[in-house]
DNA sequence: CGGAAACTGTACTAATATGTCAAGATTAAC
DNA sequence: GTTAATCTTGACATATTAGTACAGTTTCCG
């Protein structure tokens, strides 16, 4: 269970645009420089975010990207969904059927409950964090998150 | 943020062994058949689990695998850690430095707080679910998990 | 206009993950 | 002992993901 490169870098690029909100369109070169990525790769990531309707672009000289909505109205979850898809969905069952046409557990699968539950939990957690929340320092962010109790799930046996 | 094939299939193979606990060593062919995977691939997955010390094997005729510990003493998290590594660790920063030697956010990174927090939450949640919990039906599992409140994180702005 | 700045699209190469294969090693049973 | 069943290992082929390259299009500005 890993973050993909596109999710990690894509989110960082999105935050860079958010950080410059109100200063006019942000150029690819500017974001690339701020993140230490190649302009070509940065262009690709910003393109994905634009196609996902999280950014809008203006072309031509002095062009660039701006957020499609206020930073408070874009959640980390929305960004991740566009950059890498959901943690768990019914497609996991379809794509992990092994050699068979359908997964052997299609009828009844205790793991499916677990993944669905975990996916819901992660989605809920990351939906509550907006891009604007990330425009702070690590210390402040850490403190804010500490105010939230961790999900100490305990299965009732 | 996806489950890797090794995590998904590996966990399923581990559960198959757990399910046959007490019936003597479980063969690769038996697990492969139960999961609809090729014997070769199944062998690879069981190997990883053995190297991670979740299974022990006996070689030769009538050989096979058994759990290294009782099913109640193996958590889903432990299995996932062996099969695919952690969701987030310091290595994410090192491996996502872009073109630079170090990540440009090495000093201060609000996202690092977030990933650490999420990683801790997922670890806590999956550490509380044991292999024996998965030896039930989807309906029962679903009900049990419903008793657990989802982590409805809310960042205090 | 004409040229420079800047995004767009597609194709390509490189790295990683997925899954297969074959030869080797160990044990039970006869 | 010999044989057959069974795990072990490392190398390999394939698929997916990561990242690069470059020619094309749009807009600003003189």
Short mmCIF file of N, CA and C in Angstrom, two decimals, chain B:
data_model
loop_
_atom_site.label_atom_id
_atom_site.label_comp_id
_atom_site.label_asym_id
_atom_site.label_seq_id
_atom_site.Cartn_x
_atom_site.Cartn_y
_atom_site.Cartn_z
N UNK B 1 -2.66 5.44 -4.26
CA UNK B 1 -2.60 4.63 -3.05
C UNK B 1 -3.36 3.32 -3.30
N UNK B 2 -2.63 2.35 -3.76
CA UNK B 2 -3.26 1.08 -4.10
C UNK B 2 -2.66 -0.07 -3.32
N UNK B 3 -3.44 -1.11 -3.15
CA UNK B 3 -2.91 -2.37 -2.68
C UNK B 3 -2.14 -3.00 -3.83
N UNK B 4 -0.94 -3.48 -3.58
CA UNK B 4 -0.21 -4.15 -4.65
C UNK B 4 -0.75 -5.57 -4.80
N UNK B 5 -0.46 -6.17 -5.94
CA UNK B 5 -0.92 -7.54 -6.19
C UNK B 5 -0.34 -8.48 -5.14
N UNK B 6 0.91 -8.23 -4.79
CA UNK B 6 1.55 -9.11 -3.81
C UNK B 6 0.86 -9.02 -2.45
N UNK B 7 0.43 -7.82 -2.08
CA UNK B 7 -0.27 -7.65 -0.82
C UNK B 7 -1.62 -8.37 -0.84
N UNK B 8 -2.37 -8.15 -1.90
CA UNK B 8 -3.70 -8.74 -1.99
C UNK B 8 -3.63 -10.27 -2.05
N UNK B 9 -2.86 -10.78 -3.00
CA UNK B 9 -2.79 -12.24 -3.17
C UNK B 9 -2.06 -12.90 -2.01
N UNK B 10 -1.02 -12.24 -1.52
CA UNK B 10 -0.26 -12.81 -0.42
C UNK B 10 -1.11 -12.98 0.83
N UNK B 11 -1.90 -11.97 1.13
CA UNK B 11 -2.77 -12.06 2.30
C UNK B 11 -3.78 -13.18 2.13
N UNK B 12 -4.31 -13.30 0.92
CA UNK B 12 -5.29 -14.34 0.65
C UNK B 12 -4.68 -15.73 0.82
N UNK B 13 -3.46 -15.89 0.36
CA UNK B 13 -2.79 -17.19 0.54
C UNK B 13 -2.55 -17.48 2.01
N UNK B 14 -2.18 -16.45 2.74
CA UNK B 14 -1.94 -16.62 4.17
C UNK B 14 -3.23 -17.06 4.88
N UNK B 15 -4.33 -16.46 4.50
CA UNK B 15 -5.62 -16.83 5.08
C UNK B 15 -5.97 -18.29 4.75
N UNK B 16 -5.63 -18.69 3.54
CA UNK B 16 -5.91 -20.08 3.16
C UNK B 16 -5.16 -21.05 4.06
N UNK B 17 -3.92 -20.71 4.39
CA UNK B 17 -3.15 -21.57 5.29
C UNK B 17 -3.79 -21.55 6.67
N UNK B 18 -4.16 -20.37 7.12
CA UNK B 18 -4.79 -20.23 8.44
C UNK B 18 -6.07 -21.06 8.52
N UNK B 19 -6.81 -21.04 7.43
CA UNK B 19 -8.09 -21.73 7.39
C UNK B 19 -7.93 -23.24 7.60
N UNK B 20 -6.76 -23.74 7.21
CA UNK B 20 -6.52 -25.18 7.31
C UNK B 20 -5.65 -25.51 8.52
N UNK B 21 -5.61 -24.60 9.44
CA UNK B 21 -4.79 -24.78 10.64
C UNK B 21 -5.18 -26.05 11.37
N UNK B 22 -4.18 -26.87 11.71
CA UNK B 22 -4.45 -28.08 12.46
C UNK B 22 -4.60 -29.33 11.60
N UNK B 23 -4.62 -29.14 10.29
CA UNK B 23 -4.74 -30.30 9.39
C UNK B 23 -3.39 -30.70 8.82
N UNK B 24 -2.33 -30.34 9.47
CA UNK B 24 -1.00 -30.64 8.95
C UNK B 24 -0.59 -29.62 7.92
N UNK B 25 0.63 -29.74 7.40
CA UNK B 25 1.16 -28.75 6.46
C UNK B 25 0.27 -28.61 5.24
N UNK B 26 0.12 -27.39 4.76
CA UNK B 26 -0.70 -27.10 3.59
C UNK B 26 0.21 -26.93 2.38
N UNK B 27 -0.09 -27.65 1.32
CA UNK B 27 0.77 -27.62 0.13
C UNK B 27 0.52 -26.42 -0.75
N UNK B 28 1.53 -26.09 -1.54
CA UNK B 28 1.42 -24.98 -2.49
C UNK B 28 0.26 -25.21 -3.45
N UNK B 29 0.18 -26.45 -3.95
CA UNK B 29 -0.86 -26.77 -4.93
C UNK B 29 -2.25 -26.54 -4.34
N UNK B 30 -2.39 -26.88 -3.09
CA UNK B 30 -3.68 -26.74 -2.43
C UNK B 30 -4.09 -25.27 -2.35
N UNK B 31 -3.14 -24.43 -1.93
CA UNK B 31 -3.41 -23.00 -1.82
C UNK B 31 -3.67 -22.40 -3.21
N UNK B 32 -2.84 -22.81 -4.17
CA UNK B 32 -2.99 -22.29 -5.53
C UNK B 32 -4.39 -22.60 -6.05
N UNK B 33 -4.82 -23.82 -5.82
CA UNK B 33 -6.12 -24.24 -6.29
C UNK B 33 -7.23 -23.44 -5.61
N UNK B 34 -7.09 -23.26 -4.30
CA UNK B 34 -8.12 -22.56 -3.54
C UNK B 34 -8.25 -21.10 -3.96
N UNK B 35 -7.14 -20.50 -4.42
CA UNK B 35 -7.17 -19.09 -4.78
C UNK B 35 -7.24 -18.83 -6.28
N UNK B 36 -7.12 -19.90 -7.06
CA UNK B 36 -7.15 -19.71 -8.51
C UNK B 36 -5.90 -19.03 -9.04
N UNK B 37 -4.76 -19.34 -8.41
CA UNK B 37 -3.48 -18.79 -8.86
C UNK B 37 -2.62 -19.92 -9.41
N UNK B 38 -1.59 -19.56 -10.18
CA UNK B 38 -0.68 -20.59 -10.67
C UNK B 38 0.16 -21.09 -9.50
N UNK B 39 0.52 -22.37 -9.51
CA UNK B 39 1.36 -22.91 -8.43
C UNK B 39 2.68 -22.15 -8.30
N UNK B 40 3.27 -21.75 -9.41
CA UNK B 40 4.54 -21.04 -9.35
C UNK B 40 4.41 -19.70 -8.63
N UNK B 41 3.39 -18.99 -8.97
CA UNK B 41 3.18 -17.69 -8.33
C UNK B 41 2.85 -17.86 -6.86
N UNK B 42 2.03 -18.83 -6.57
CA UNK B 42 1.68 -19.13 -5.18
C UNK B 42 2.93 -19.46 -4.38
N UNK B 43 3.82 -20.24 -4.99
CA UNK B 43 5.07 -20.60 -4.31
C UNK B 43 5.86 -19.36 -3.95
N UNK B 44 5.89 -18.42 -4.89
CA UNK B 44 6.63 -17.18 -4.64
C UNK B 44 6.05 -16.40 -3.47
N UNK B 45 4.73 -16.32 -3.44
CA UNK B 45 4.07 -15.56 -2.38
C UNK B 45 4.28 -16.22 -1.02
N UNK B 46 4.14 -17.54 -0.98
CA UNK B 46 4.34 -18.24 0.29
C UNK B 46 5.79 -18.13 0.73
N UNK B 47 6.69 -18.05 -0.24
CA UNK B 47 8.10 -17.88 0.09
C UNK B 47 8.32 -16.55 0.81
N UNK B 48 7.71 -15.50 0.27
CA UNK B 48 7.85 -14.19 0.91
C UNK B 48 7.32 -14.23 2.34
N UNK B 49 6.22 -14.89 2.52
CA UNK B 49 5.62 -14.97 3.86
C UNK B 49 6.48 -15.81 4.81
N UNK B 50 7.12 -16.83 4.26
CA UNK B 50 8.01 -17.63 5.10
C UNK B 50 9.25 -16.82 5.47
N UNK B 51 9.81 -16.11 4.49
CA UNK B 51 10.99 -15.29 4.77
C UNK B 51 10.66 -14.18 5.76
N UNK B 52 9.40 -13.79 5.79
CA UNK B 52 8.96 -12.79 6.76
C UNK B 52 8.59 -13.41 8.09
N UNK B 53 8.79 -14.72 8.19
CA UNK B 53 8.58 -15.45 9.45
C UNK B 53 7.14 -15.48 9.91
N UNK B 54 6.23 -15.45 8.94
CA UNK B 54 4.82 -15.62 9.27
C UNK B 54 4.42 -17.07 9.05
N UNK B 55 5.19 -17.76 8.21
CA UNK B 55 4.94 -19.17 7.95
C UNK B 55 6.21 -19.96 8.21
N UNK B 56 6.04 -21.23 8.51
CA UNK B 56 7.19 -22.14 8.51
C UNK B 56 6.87 -23.26 7.52
N UNK B 57 7.90 -23.81 6.94
CA UNK B 57 7.67 -24.82 5.92
C UNK B 57 8.37 -26.13 6.29
N UNK B 58 7.83 -27.21 5.77
CA UNK B 58 8.54 -28.48 5.84
C UNK B 58 8.68 -28.97 4.41
N UNK B 59 9.88 -29.44 4.09
CA UNK B 59 10.14 -29.83 2.72
C UNK B 59 9.86 -31.32 2.52
N UNK B 60 10.02 -31.73 1.30
CA UNK B 60 9.85 -33.14 0.99
C UNK B 60 8.41 -33.55 0.82
N UNK B 61 8.22 -34.83 0.52
CA UNK B 61 6.87 -35.34 0.33
C UNK B 61 6.04 -35.07 1.59
N UNK B 62 4.77 -34.77 1.37
CA UNK B 62 3.85 -34.44 2.47
C UNK B 62 4.25 -33.18 3.19
N UNK B 63 5.13 -32.39 2.56
CA UNK B 63 5.53 -31.13 3.17
C UNK B 63 4.51 -30.05 2.90
N UNK B 64 4.84 -28.83 3.32
CA UNK B 64 3.92 -27.71 3.12
C UNK B 64 4.16 -26.63 4.14
N UNK B 65 3.17 -25.77 4.27
CA UNK B 65 3.31 -24.61 5.15
C UNK B 65 2.34 -24.66 6.32
N UNK B 66 2.77 -24.14 7.44
CA UNK B 66 1.86 -23.89 8.57
C UNK B 66 2.16 -22.50 9.12
N UNK B 67 1.22 -21.92 9.82
CA UNK B 67 1.43 -20.61 10.46
C UNK B 67 2.56 -20.72 11.48
N UNK B 68 3.37 -19.69 11.54
CA UNK B 68 4.47 -19.68 12.52
C UNK B 68 3.94 -19.38 13.91
N UNK B 69 2.78 -18.75 13.98
CA UNK B 69 2.15 -18.42 15.26
C UNK B 69 0.65 -18.66 15.11
N UNK B 70 -0.08 -18.68 16.22
CA UNK B 70 -1.53 -18.81 16.11
C UNK B 70 -2.12 -17.68 15.28
N UNK B 71 -3.21 -17.96 14.62
CA UNK B 71 -3.84 -16.96 13.75
C UNK B 71 -4.24 -15.71 14.51
N UNK B 72 -4.52 -15.85 15.77
CA UNK B 72 -4.91 -14.68 16.57
C UNK B 72 -3.71 -13.78 16.86
N UNK B 73 -2.51 -14.32 16.66
CA UNK B 73 -1.29 -13.56 16.98
C UNK B 73 -0.63 -12.99 15.74
N UNK B 74 -1.32 -13.04 14.61
CA UNK B 74 -0.81 -12.45 13.38
C UNK B 74 -1.81 -11.41 12.91
N UNK B 75 -1.39 -10.16 12.85
CA UNK B 75 -2.32 -9.12 12.42
C UNK B 75 -2.21 -8.89 10.92
N UNK B 76 -3.27 -8.36 10.37
CA UNK B 76 -3.28 -8.02 8.95
C UNK B 76 -2.14 -7.05 8.65
N UNK B 77 -1.88 -6.16 9.57
CA UNK B 77 -0.82 -5.19 9.35
C UNK B 77 0.55 -5.86 9.21
N UNK B 78 0.81 -6.83 10.08
CA UNK B 78 2.09 -7.53 9.99
C UNK B 78 2.25 -8.20 8.63
N UNK B 79 1.18 -8.81 8.16
CA UNK B 79 1.24 -9.47 6.85
C UNK B 79 1.52 -8.44 5.75
N UNK B 80 0.81 -7.33 5.79
CA UNK B 80 0.98 -6.31 4.76
C UNK B 80 2.37 -5.70 4.79
N UNK B 81 2.91 -5.58 5.98
CA UNK B 81 4.24 -5.01 6.12
C UNK B 81 5.27 -5.89 5.41
N UNK B 82 5.10 -7.19 5.57
CA UNK B 82 6.02 -8.14 4.95
C UNK B 82 5.80 -8.21 3.44
N UNK B 83 4.55 -8.13 3.04
CA UNK B 83 4.23 -8.29 1.62
C UNK B 83 4.49 -7.03 0.81
N UNK B 84 4.42 -5.88 1.46
CA UNK B 84 4.54 -4.67 0.65
C UNK B 84 5.16 -3.46 1.31
N UNK B 85 5.57 -3.59 2.53
CA UNK B 85 6.19 -2.44 3.19
C UNK B 85 5.18 -1.46 3.69
N UNK B 86 5.63 -0.44 4.40
CA UNK B 86 4.75 0.50 5.07
C UNK B 86 4.13 1.49 4.11
N UNK B 87 3.00 2.05 4.51
CA UNK B 87 2.32 3.06 3.69
C UNK B 87 3.19 4.29 3.58
N UNK B 88 3.71 4.70 4.68
CA UNK B 88 4.57 5.88 4.67
C UNK B 88 5.73 5.68 5.63
N UNK B 89 6.89 6.08 5.21
CA UNK B 89 8.04 6.11 6.11
C UNK B 89 8.97 7.20 5.62
N UNK B 90 10.01 7.43 6.38
CA UNK B 90 10.96 8.47 6.02
C UNK B 90 11.51 8.25 4.60
N UNK B 91 11.50 6.98 4.18
CA UNK B 91 12.05 6.66 2.86
C UNK B 91 11.26 7.32 1.74
N UNK B 92 9.98 7.62 2.01
CA UNK B 92 9.21 8.29 0.97
C UNK B 92 9.85 9.63 0.61
N UNK B 93 10.31 10.34 1.63
CA UNK B 93 10.97 11.62 1.40
C UNK B 93 12.24 11.43 0.58
N UNK B 94 13.01 10.41 0.94
CA UNK B 94 14.27 10.17 0.25
C UNK B 94 14.06 9.74 -1.20
N UNK B 95 12.98 8.95 -1.41
CA UNK B 95 12.79 8.41 -2.75
C UNK B 95 11.99 9.35 -3.64
N UNK B 96 11.55 10.48 -3.10
CA UNK B 96 10.79 11.43 -3.93
C UNK B 96 11.43 12.82 -3.85
N UNK B 97 12.70 12.84 -4.12
CA UNK B 97 13.45 14.10 -4.08
C UNK B 97 13.51 14.75 -5.46
N UNK B 98 12.83 14.15 -6.44
CA UNK B 98 12.88 14.71 -7.78
C UNK B 98 14.29 14.67 -8.32
N UNK B 99 14.72 15.77 -8.90
CA UNK B 99 16.05 15.82 -9.51
C UNK B 99 17.14 16.17 -8.49
N UNK B 100 16.73 16.64 -7.34
CA UNK B 100 17.69 17.06 -6.31
C UNK B 100 18.22 15.86 -5.52
N UNK B 101 19.26 16.13 -4.75
CA UNK B 101 19.81 15.08 -3.88
C UNK B 101 18.87 14.83 -2.71
N UNK B 102 18.29 15.92 -2.18
CA UNK B 102 17.32 15.80 -1.10
C UNK B 102 16.03 16.48 -1.50
N UNK B 103 14.94 16.02 -0.94
CA UNK B 103 13.64 16.64 -1.19
C UNK B 103 13.72 18.11 -0.78
N UNK B 104 13.14 18.99 -1.61
CA UNK B 104 13.20 20.42 -1.30
C UNK B 104 12.46 20.77 -0.02
N UNK B 105 11.59 19.86 0.43
CA UNK B 105 10.81 20.13 1.64
C UNK B 105 11.43 19.47 2.87
N UNK B 106 12.64 19.02 2.74
CA UNK B 106 13.25 18.23 3.82
C UNK B 106 13.16 18.94 5.17
N UNK B 107 13.34 20.25 5.14
CA UNK B 107 13.33 20.99 6.40
C UNK B 107 11.97 21.08 7.05
N UNK B 108 10.97 21.40 6.26
CA UNK B 108 9.64 21.63 6.81
C UNK B 108 8.60 21.20 5.77
N UNK B 109 7.76 20.28 6.12
CA UNK B 109 6.83 19.72 5.12
C UNK B 109 5.52 19.34 5.79
N UNK B 110 4.49 20.10 5.48
CA UNK B 110 3.19 19.84 6.10
C UNK B 110 2.64 18.49 5.63
N UNK B 111 3.03 18.11 4.42
CA UNK B 111 2.52 16.82 3.91
C UNK B 111 3.12 15.65 4.67
N UNK B 112 4.36 15.82 5.11
CA UNK B 112 4.98 14.75 5.89
C UNK B 112 4.16 14.47 7.16
N UNK B 113 3.70 15.53 7.81
CA UNK B 113 2.83 15.34 8.97
C UNK B 113 1.62 14.52 8.61
N UNK B 114 1.04 14.90 7.48
CA UNK B 114 -0.20 14.25 7.08
C UNK B 114 0.02 12.76 6.78
N UNK B 115 1.06 12.47 6.01
CA UNK B 115 1.31 11.07 5.66
C UNK B 115 1.67 10.24 6.89
N UNK B 116 2.44 10.84 7.76
CA UNK B 116 2.81 10.12 8.98
C UNK B 116 1.55 9.81 9.79
N UNK B 117 0.71 10.81 9.91
CA UNK B 117 -0.53 10.64 10.65
C UNK B 117 -1.40 9.56 10.02
N UNK B 118 -1.55 9.63 8.71
CA UNK B 118 -2.39 8.64 8.02
C UNK B 118 -1.79 7.24 8.15
N UNK B 119 -0.48 7.17 7.99
CA UNK B 119 0.19 5.88 8.11
C UNK B 119 -0.02 5.28 9.49
N UNK B 120 0.06 6.11 10.52
CA UNK B 120 -0.17 5.64 11.88
C UNK B 120 -1.60 5.15 12.04
N UNK B 121 -2.53 5.90 11.45
CA UNK B 121 -3.95 5.53 11.58
C UNK B 121 -4.22 4.18 10.92
N UNK B 122 -3.68 4.00 9.73
CA UNK B 122 -3.91 2.75 9.01
C UNK B 122 -3.24 1.59 9.76
N UNK B 123 -2.07 1.85 10.25
CA UNK B 123 -1.36 0.80 10.99
C UNK B 123 -2.14 0.39 12.22
N UNK B 124 -2.65 1.38 12.95
CA UNK B 124 -3.43 1.08 14.14
C UNK B 124 -4.68 0.27 13.79
N UNK B 125 -5.34 0.68 12.72
CA UNK B 125 -6.57 0.01 12.33
C UNK B 125 -6.32 -1.44 11.94
N UNK B 126 -5.29 -1.66 11.13
CA UNK B 126 -5.04 -3.02 10.63
C UNK B 126 -4.30 -3.89 11.62
N UNK B 127 -3.68 -3.26 12.61
CA UNK B 127 -3.02 -4.05 13.65
C UNK B 127 -4.04 -4.69 14.57
N UNK B 128 -5.24 -4.11 14.58
CA UNK B 128 -6.29 -4.61 15.46
C UNK B 128 -7.10 -5.73 14.82
N UNK B 129 -6.80 -6.02 13.58
CA UNK B 129 -7.51 -7.11 12.89
C UNK B 129 -6.54 -8.26 12.71
N UNK B 130 -6.90 -9.42 13.20
CA UNK B 130 -6.01 -10.57 13.10
C UNK B 130 -6.48 -11.51 11.99
N UNK B 131 -5.59 -12.40 11.64
CA UNK B 131 -5.90 -13.41 10.63
C UNK B 131 -7.14 -14.19 11.00
N UNK B 132 -7.32 -14.46 12.28
CA UNK B 132 -8.48 -15.26 12.70
C UNK B 132 -9.77 -14.50 12.47
N UNK B 133 -9.69 -13.16 12.53
CA UNK B 133 -10.88 -12.36 12.25
C UNK B 133 -11.35 -12.54 10.81
N UNK B 134 -10.39 -12.84 9.93
CA UNK B 134 -10.73 -12.96 8.51
C UNK B 134 -11.32 -14.32 8.16
N UNK B 135 -11.31 -15.23 9.14
CA UNK B 135 -11.84 -16.57 8.88
C UNK B 135 -13.34 -16.61 9.07
N UNK B 136 -13.98 -15.53 8.72
CA UNK B 136 -15.43 -15.46 8.89
C UNK B 136 -16.05 -15.04 7.57
N UNK B 137 -17.36 -14.87 7.57
CA UNK B 137 -18.03 -14.48 6.33
C UNK B 137 -18.00 -12.97 6.16
N UNK B 138 -18.27 -12.54 4.95
CA UNK B 138 -18.29 -11.11 4.66
C UNK B 138 -19.32 -10.38 5.51
N UNK B 139 -20.46 -10.98 5.69
CA UNK B 139 -21.52 -10.34 6.46
C UNK B 139 -21.13 -10.12 7.91
N UNK B 140 -20.57 -11.15 8.51
CA UNK B 140 -20.16 -11.05 9.91
C UNK B 140 -19.04 -10.02 10.07
N UNK B 141 -18.08 -10.10 9.16
CA UNK B 141 -16.96 -9.16 9.19
C UNK B 141 -17.46 -7.73 9.08
N UNK B 142 -18.36 -7.52 8.17
CA UNK B 142 -18.91 -6.20 7.93
C UNK B 142 -19.61 -5.68 9.19
N UNK B 143 -20.36 -6.54 9.83
CA UNK B 143 -21.06 -6.15 11.06
C UNK B 143 -20.08 -5.79 12.16
N UNK B 144 -19.06 -6.61 12.31
CA UNK B 144 -18.07 -6.35 13.35
C UNK B 144 -17.40 -5.00 13.14
N UNK B 145 -17.07 -4.71 11.88
CA UNK B 145 -16.37 -3.46 11.60
C UNK B 145 -17.29 -2.26 11.80
N UNK B 146 -18.58 -2.48 11.59
CA UNK B 146 -19.52 -1.37 11.77
C UNK B 146 -19.57 -0.92 13.22
N UNK B 147 -19.18 -1.81 14.12
CA UNK B 147 -19.16 -1.44 15.53
C UNK B 147 -18.03 -0.47 15.84
N UNK B 148 -17.09 -0.39 14.90
CA UNK B 148 -15.94 0.48 15.11
C UNK B 148 -16.18 1.82 14.45
N UNK B 149 -16.04 2.92 15.16
CA UNK B 149 -16.25 4.22 14.54
C UNK B 149 -15.16 4.49 13.51
N UNK B 150 -15.56 5.00 12.37
CA UNK B 150 -14.58 5.37 11.35
C UNK B 150 -13.82 6.60 11.82
N UNK B 151 -12.60 6.73 11.38
CA UNK B 151 -11.82 7.92 11.75
C UNK B 151 -12.29 9.12 10.97
N UNK B 152 -13.18 9.87 11.55
CA UNK B 152 -13.69 11.05 10.86
C UNK B 152 -12.85 12.26 11.24
N UNK B 153 -11.63 12.22 10.77
CA UNK B 153 -10.69 13.29 11.09
C UNK B 153 -11.24 14.64 10.66
N UNK B 154 -11.01 15.60 11.46
CA UNK B 154 -11.44 16.96 11.12
C UNK B 154 -10.30 17.86 11.53
N UNK B 155 -9.67 18.48 10.57
CA UNK B 155 -8.54 19.33 10.89
C UNK B 155 -9.03 20.61 11.53
N UNK B 156 -8.49 20.93 12.68
CA UNK B 156 -8.89 22.15 13.39
C UNK B 156 -8.19 23.35 12.75
N UNK B 157 -8.91 24.11 12.01
CA UNK B 157 -8.27 25.25 11.33
C UNK B 157 -8.22 26.49 12.22
#
